Coordinates of C-alpha atoms in Angstrom, one line a residue:
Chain A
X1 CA 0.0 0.0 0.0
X2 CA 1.2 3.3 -1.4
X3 CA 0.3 6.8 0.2
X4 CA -0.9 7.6 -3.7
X5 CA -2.9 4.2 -3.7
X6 CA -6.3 6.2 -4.4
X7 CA -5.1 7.5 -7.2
X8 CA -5.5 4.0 -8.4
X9 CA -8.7 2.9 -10.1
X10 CA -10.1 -0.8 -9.6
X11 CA -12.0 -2.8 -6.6
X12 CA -10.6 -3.2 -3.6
X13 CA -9.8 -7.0 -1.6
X14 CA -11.2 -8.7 -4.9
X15 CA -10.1 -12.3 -2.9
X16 CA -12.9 -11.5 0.3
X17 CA -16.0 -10.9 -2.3
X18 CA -14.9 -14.3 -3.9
X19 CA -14.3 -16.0 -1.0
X20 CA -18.2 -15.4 0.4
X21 CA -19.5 -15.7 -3.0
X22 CA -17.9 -19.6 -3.2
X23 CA -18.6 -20.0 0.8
X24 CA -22.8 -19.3 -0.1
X25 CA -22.6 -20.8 -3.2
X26 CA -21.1 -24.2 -2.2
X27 CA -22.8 -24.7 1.2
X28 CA -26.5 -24.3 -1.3
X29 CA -24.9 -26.8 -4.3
X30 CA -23.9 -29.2 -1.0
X31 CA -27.5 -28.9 0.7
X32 CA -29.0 -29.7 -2.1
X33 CA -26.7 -32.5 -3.0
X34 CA -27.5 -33.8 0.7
X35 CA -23.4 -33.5 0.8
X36 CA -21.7 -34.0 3.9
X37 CA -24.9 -34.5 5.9
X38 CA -24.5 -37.2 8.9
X39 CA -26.7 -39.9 8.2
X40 CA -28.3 -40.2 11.4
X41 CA -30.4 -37.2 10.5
X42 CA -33.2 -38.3 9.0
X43 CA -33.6 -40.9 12.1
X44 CA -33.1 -37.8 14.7
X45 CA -35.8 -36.2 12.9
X46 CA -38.0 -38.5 12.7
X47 CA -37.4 -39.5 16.5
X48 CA -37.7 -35.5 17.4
X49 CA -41.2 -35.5 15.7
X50 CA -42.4 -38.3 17.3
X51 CA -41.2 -36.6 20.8
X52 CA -42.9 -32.9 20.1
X53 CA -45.7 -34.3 18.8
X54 CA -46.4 -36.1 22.6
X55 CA -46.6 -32.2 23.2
X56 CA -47.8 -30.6 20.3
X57 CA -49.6 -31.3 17.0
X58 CA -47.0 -30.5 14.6
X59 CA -46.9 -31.3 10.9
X60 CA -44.6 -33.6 9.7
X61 CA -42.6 -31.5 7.9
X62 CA -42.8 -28.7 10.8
X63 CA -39.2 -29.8 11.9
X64 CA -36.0 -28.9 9.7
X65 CA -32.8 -30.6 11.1
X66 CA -29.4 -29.5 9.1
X67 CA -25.5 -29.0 9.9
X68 CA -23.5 -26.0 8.9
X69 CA -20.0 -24.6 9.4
X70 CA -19.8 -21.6 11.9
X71 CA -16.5 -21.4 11.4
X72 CA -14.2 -24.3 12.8
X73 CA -17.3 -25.6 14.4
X74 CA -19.7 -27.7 12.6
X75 CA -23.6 -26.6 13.9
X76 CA -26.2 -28.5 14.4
X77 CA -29.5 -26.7 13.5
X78 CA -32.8 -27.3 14.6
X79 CA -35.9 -25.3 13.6
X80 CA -39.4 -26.2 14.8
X81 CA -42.3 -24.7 13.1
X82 CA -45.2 -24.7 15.8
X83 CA -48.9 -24.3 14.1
X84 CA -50.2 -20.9 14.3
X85 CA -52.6 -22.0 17.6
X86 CA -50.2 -24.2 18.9
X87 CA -53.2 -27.0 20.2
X88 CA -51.9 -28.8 22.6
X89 CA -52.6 -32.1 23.5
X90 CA -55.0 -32.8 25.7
X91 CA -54.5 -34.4 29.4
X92 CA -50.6 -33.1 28.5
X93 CA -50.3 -29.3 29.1
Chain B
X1 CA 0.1 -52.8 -2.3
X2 CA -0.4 -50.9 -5.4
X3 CA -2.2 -47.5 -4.6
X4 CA -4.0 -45.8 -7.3
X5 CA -3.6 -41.6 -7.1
X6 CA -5.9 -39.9 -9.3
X7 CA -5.1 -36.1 -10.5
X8 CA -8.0 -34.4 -11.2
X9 CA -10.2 -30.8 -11.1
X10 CA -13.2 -30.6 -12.6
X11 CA -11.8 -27.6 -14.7
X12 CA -9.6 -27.8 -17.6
X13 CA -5.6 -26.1 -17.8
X14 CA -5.5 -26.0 -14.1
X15 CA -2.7 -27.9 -14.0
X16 CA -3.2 -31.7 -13.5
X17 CA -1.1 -32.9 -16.4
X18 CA 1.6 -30.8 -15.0
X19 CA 1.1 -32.2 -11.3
X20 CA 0.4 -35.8 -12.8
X21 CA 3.8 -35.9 -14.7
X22 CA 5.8 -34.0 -11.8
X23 CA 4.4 -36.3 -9.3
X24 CA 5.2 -39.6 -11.1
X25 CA 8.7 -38.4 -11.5
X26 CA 8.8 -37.1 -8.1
X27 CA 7.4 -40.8 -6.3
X28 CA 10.0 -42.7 -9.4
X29 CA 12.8 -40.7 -8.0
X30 CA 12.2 -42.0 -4.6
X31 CA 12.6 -45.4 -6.0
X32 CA 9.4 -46.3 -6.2
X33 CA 7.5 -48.4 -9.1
X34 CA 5.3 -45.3 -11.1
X35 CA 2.9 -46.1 -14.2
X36 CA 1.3 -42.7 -15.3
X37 CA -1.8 -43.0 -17.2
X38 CA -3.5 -40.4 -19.4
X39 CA -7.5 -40.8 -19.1
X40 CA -7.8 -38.1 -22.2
X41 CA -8.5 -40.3 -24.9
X42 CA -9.0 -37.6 -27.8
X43 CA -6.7 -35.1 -26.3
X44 CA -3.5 -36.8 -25.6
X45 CA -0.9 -35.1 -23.7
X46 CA 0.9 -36.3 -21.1
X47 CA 3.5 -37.8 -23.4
X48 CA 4.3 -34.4 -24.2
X49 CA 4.3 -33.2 -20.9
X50 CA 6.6 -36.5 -20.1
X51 CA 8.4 -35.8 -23.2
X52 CA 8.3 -39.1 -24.7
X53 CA 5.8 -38.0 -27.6
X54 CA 8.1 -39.7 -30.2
X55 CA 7.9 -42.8 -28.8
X56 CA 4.5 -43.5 -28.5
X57 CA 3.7 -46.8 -30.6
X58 CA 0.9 -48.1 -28.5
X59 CA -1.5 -46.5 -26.4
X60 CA -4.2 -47.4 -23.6
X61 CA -7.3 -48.3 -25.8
X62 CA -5.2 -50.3 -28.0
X63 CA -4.1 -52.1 -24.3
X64 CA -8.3 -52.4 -23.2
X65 CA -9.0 -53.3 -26.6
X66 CA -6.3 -56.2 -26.5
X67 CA -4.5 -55.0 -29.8
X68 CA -1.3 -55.3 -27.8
X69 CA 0.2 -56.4 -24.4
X70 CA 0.3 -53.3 -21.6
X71 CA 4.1 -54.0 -21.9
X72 CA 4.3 -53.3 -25.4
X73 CA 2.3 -50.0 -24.4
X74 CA 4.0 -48.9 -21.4
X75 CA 6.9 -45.9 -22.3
X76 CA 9.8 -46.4 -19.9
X77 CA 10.9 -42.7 -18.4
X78 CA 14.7 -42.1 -20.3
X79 CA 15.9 -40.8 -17.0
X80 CA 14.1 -42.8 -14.5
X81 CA 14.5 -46.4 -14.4
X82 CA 10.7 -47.7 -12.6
X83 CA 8.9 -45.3 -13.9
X84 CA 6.3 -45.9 -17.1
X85 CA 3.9 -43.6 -19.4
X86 CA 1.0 -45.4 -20.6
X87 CA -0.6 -42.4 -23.4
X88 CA -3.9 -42.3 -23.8
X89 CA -4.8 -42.8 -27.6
X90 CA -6.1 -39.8 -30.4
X91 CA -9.1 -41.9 -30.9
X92 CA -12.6 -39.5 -31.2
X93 CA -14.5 -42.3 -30.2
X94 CA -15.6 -41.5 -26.4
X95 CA -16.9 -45.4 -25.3
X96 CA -13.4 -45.9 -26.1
X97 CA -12.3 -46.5 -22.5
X98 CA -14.7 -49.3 -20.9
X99 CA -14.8 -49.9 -16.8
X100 CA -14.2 -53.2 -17.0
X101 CA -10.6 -52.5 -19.4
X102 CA -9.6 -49.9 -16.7
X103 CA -10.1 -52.6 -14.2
X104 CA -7.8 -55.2 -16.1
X105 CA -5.2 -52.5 -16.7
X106 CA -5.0 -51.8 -13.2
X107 CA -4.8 -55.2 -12.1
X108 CA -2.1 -55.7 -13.9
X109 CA 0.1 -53.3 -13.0
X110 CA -0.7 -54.6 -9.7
X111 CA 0.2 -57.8 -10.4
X112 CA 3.2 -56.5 -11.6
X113 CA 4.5 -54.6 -8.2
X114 CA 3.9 -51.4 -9.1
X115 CA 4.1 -49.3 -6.5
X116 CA 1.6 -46.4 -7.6
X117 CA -0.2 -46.0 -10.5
X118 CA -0.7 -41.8 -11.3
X119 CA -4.2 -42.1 -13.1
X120 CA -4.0 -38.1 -15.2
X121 CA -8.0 -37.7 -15.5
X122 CA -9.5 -35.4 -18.4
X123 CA -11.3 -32.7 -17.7
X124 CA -15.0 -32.3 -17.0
X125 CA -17.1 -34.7 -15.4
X126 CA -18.0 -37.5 -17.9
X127 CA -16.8 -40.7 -18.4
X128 CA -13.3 -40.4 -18.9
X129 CA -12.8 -38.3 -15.5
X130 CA -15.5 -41.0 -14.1
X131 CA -13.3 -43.8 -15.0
X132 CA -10.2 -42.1 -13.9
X133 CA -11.2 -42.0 -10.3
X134 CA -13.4 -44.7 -10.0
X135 CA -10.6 -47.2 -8.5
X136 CA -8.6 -44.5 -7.0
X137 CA -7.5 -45.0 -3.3
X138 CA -6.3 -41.7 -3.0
X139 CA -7.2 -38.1 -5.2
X140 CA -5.3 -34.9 -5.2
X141 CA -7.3 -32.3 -6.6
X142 CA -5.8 -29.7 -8.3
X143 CA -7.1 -25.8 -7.6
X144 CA -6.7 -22.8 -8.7
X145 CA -7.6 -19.8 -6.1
X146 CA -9.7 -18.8 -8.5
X147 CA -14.1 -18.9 -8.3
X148 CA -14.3 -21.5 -11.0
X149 CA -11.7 -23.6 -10.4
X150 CA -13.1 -23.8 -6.4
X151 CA -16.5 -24.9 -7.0
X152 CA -15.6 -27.7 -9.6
X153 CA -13.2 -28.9 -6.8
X154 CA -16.5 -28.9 -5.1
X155 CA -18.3 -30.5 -7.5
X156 CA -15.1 -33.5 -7.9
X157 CA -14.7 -34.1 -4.1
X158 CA -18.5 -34.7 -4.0
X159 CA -18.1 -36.9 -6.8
X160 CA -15.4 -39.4 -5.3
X161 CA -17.2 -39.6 -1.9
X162 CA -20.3 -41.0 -3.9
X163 CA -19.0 -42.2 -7.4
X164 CA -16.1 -44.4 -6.7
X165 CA -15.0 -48.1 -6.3
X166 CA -14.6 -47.5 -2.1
X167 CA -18.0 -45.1 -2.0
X168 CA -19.4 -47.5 -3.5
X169 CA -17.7 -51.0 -1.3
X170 CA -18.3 -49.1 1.5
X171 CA -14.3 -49.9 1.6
X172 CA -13.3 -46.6 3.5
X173 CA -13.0 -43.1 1.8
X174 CA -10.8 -42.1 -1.0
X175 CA -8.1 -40.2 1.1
X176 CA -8.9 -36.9 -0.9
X177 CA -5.8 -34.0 -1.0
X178 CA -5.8 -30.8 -2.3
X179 CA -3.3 -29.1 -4.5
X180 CA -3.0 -25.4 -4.7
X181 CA -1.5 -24.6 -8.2
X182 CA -1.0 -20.7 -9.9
X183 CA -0.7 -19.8 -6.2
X184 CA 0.6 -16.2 -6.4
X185 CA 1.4 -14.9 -3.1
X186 CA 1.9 -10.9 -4.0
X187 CA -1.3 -10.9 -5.3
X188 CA -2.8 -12.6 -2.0
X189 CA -1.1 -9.8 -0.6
X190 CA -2.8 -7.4 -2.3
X191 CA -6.0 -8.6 -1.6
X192 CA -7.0 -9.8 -5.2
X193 CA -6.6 -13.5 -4.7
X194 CA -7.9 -16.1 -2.3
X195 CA -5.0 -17.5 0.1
X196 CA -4.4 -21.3 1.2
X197 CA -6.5 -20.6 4.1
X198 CA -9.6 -19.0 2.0
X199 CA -9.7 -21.9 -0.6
X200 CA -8.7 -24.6 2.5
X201 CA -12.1 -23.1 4.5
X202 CA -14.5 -22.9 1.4
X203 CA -13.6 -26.8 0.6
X204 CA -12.7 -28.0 4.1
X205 CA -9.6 -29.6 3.5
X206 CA -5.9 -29.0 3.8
X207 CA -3.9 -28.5 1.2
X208 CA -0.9 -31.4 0.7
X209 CA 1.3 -28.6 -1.7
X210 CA 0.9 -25.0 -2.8
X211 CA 2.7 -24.3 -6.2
X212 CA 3.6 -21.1 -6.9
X213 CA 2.8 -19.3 -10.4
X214 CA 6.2 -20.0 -11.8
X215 CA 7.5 -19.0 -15.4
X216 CA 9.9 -22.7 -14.8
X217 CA 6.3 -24.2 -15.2
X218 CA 5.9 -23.1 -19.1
X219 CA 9.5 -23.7 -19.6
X220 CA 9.5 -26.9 -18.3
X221 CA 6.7 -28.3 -20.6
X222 CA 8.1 -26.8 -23.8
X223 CA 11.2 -29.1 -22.9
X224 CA 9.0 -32.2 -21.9
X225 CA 11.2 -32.0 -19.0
X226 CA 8.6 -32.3 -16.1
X227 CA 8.9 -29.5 -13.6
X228 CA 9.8 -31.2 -10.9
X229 CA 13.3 -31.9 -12.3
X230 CA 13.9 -28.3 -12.4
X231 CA 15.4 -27.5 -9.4
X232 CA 16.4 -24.3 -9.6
X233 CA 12.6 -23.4 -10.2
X234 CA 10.3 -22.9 -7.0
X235 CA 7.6 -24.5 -8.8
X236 CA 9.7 -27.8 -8.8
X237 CA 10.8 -27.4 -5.6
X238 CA 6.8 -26.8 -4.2
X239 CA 6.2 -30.2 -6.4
X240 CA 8.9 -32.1 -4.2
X241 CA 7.7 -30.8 -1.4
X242 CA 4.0 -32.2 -2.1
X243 CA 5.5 -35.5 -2.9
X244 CA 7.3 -36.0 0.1
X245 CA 4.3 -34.7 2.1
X246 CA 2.0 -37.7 0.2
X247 CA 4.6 -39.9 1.7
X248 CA 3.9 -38.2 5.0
X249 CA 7.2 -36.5 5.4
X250 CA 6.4 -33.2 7.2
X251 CA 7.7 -30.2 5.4
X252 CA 6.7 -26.2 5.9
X253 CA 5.3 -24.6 3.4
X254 CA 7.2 -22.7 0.9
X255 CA 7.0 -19.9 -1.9
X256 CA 3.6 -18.7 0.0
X257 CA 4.5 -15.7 1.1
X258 CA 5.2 -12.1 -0.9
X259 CA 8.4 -10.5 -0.9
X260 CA 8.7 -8.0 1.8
X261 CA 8.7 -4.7 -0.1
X262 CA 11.6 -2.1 0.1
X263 CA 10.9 1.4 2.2
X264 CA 10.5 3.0 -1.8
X265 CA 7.7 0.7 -3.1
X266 CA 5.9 0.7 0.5
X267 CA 5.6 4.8 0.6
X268 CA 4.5 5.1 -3.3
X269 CA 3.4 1.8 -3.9
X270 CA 5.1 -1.1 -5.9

């Protein structure tokens, strides 16, 4: 880096802009893939659903299980869609 | 044991018949029993690369198709004494190679001792990069830190964790290594092209060599000397250096970082 370095046209850090690009682009291509997911997944979701659903009524697709990278760590993500009156069942809550 | 390396990218003229040759030469040198395949029947060129291109009589279809013996077809190296070029043929027809006719091929270099067999795959992702890692045990993929080259790295380690001889056997994983070539650390520096670490965390593996953008790398192919013999060039050194590293030798890595600037170019820019 020059002190006359803005005289210089061009984008800047050109490598960070195609490092996030590749980071989004390759964690969708891999999802969709179903690259690099454990494969006791689909069992954990299945045996989530039947455990939530002692609870509450949920649909069977209400619960989305997935891993990602948070950086060194991989995540485990769990997201439970509850029904807009969550009902719950009765003698339970 | 024989164990089957595969070279391979996705993307074309990122370097894999470079890294196939230099890494033949570089496991031959170490005494150890190297055939070197070219999958790119159509688009020959390792025998230049390996610059044995005048020698060629037969080539790997003619081997699968059993119009002559794999000796007859296997090039011994002039400088190397256990170390072979099989060339792939100039044939347009693309059912030319067949999986079973790999298979055979493979066997019998086994059966033969070889020590490693250097399968060079085409380019792409049909069936002559198929059948190039298919039997592989182990892969080096070869990158560029570059967007294109990165995601069909992508696109090739999915590939041998699903579409190979151990996916498939359930026989463990294809021990998968990544090789960072055109690496030019001034521009890293500068901020206008991805470092080990950027392309190592997109594709979540380590790289096993990092070869610097080298002008050796162009001279050594117009010579059909394989880089790695060039020792005064970094490239060739960065090429040993990966060799001995697939051997599991531990070596630092070299030629990865800039050249610190003088006091001139730091105040008005170099």
């Amino acid at each position: 880096m020059g002190i006359f370095d803005f005289l210089r046209k061009g984008p800047q850090n050109t490598a960070s802009v195609a490092k996030n690009r590749l980071t989004i682009l390759i964690q969708e291509e891999r999802d969709r893939s179903g690259r690099g997911v454990p494969d006791y997944l689909p069992l954990l979701r299945r045996e989530l659903l039947e455990v939530i659903r002692k609870f509450v009524n949920v649909d069977a697709n209400a619960i989305d299980v997935k891993t990602h990278k948070d950086g060194d760590q991989d995540v485990l993500e769990l997201s439970i869609a509850l029904p807009d009156k969550a009902s719950p069942i009765a003698g339970r809550a | 044991m024989t164990e089957n390396i595969v070279v391979t990218s996705g993307k074309g003229g990122v370097g894999k018949t470079t890294t196939s040759a230099s890494i033949a030469v570089g496991l031959a040198r170490r005494g150890k029993k190297v055939a070197v395949i070219d999958f790119d029947v159509g688009l020959r060129n390792l025998d230049l690369i390996m610059g044995c291109e005048r020698r060629v009589v037969y080539d790997f279809v003619n081997v699968i198709h059993n119009e002559c013996t794999l000796k007859q077809a296997l090039i011994k190296d002039k400088r190397h004494e256990t170390l072979y070029v099989l060339a792939a043929s100039q044939t347009r027809d693309k059912d030319a190679l067949t999986q079973e006719g790999v298979q055979r091929v493979l066997d019998e270099l086994a059966a033969d001792e070889f020590d490693y067999v250097v399968c060079d795959s085409p380019a792409g992702i049909e069936k002559g990069a198929f059948l190039a890692m298919y039997f592989a045990d182990r892969a080096i993929v070869v990158v560029n830190p570059e967007v294109s080259s990165v995601r069909d790295s992508d696109r090739i380690l999915g590939l041998l964790s699903s579409k190979t001889r151990r996916a498939e056997q359930g026989n463990g994983k294809v021990q998968e290594h990544l090789l960072l070539t055109r690496y030019n650390p001034a521009r890293v520096a500068a901020g206008d092209m991805m470092s080990i670490a950027d392309v190592e965390e997109i594709l979540g593996i380590k790289v096993v060599g990092v070869i610097p953008e080298s002008e050796g790398v162009l001279a050594a192919s117009n010579s059909g000397v394989p880089v790695i013999l060039d020792e005064a060039s970094n490239a060739g050194q960065a090429y040993d250096d990966a060799v001995a590293r697939l051997l599991g030798d531990e070596r630092a890595l070299r030629f990865t970082e800039a050249p610190k600037k003088g006091f001139f170019s730091r105040v008005f820019g170099g």
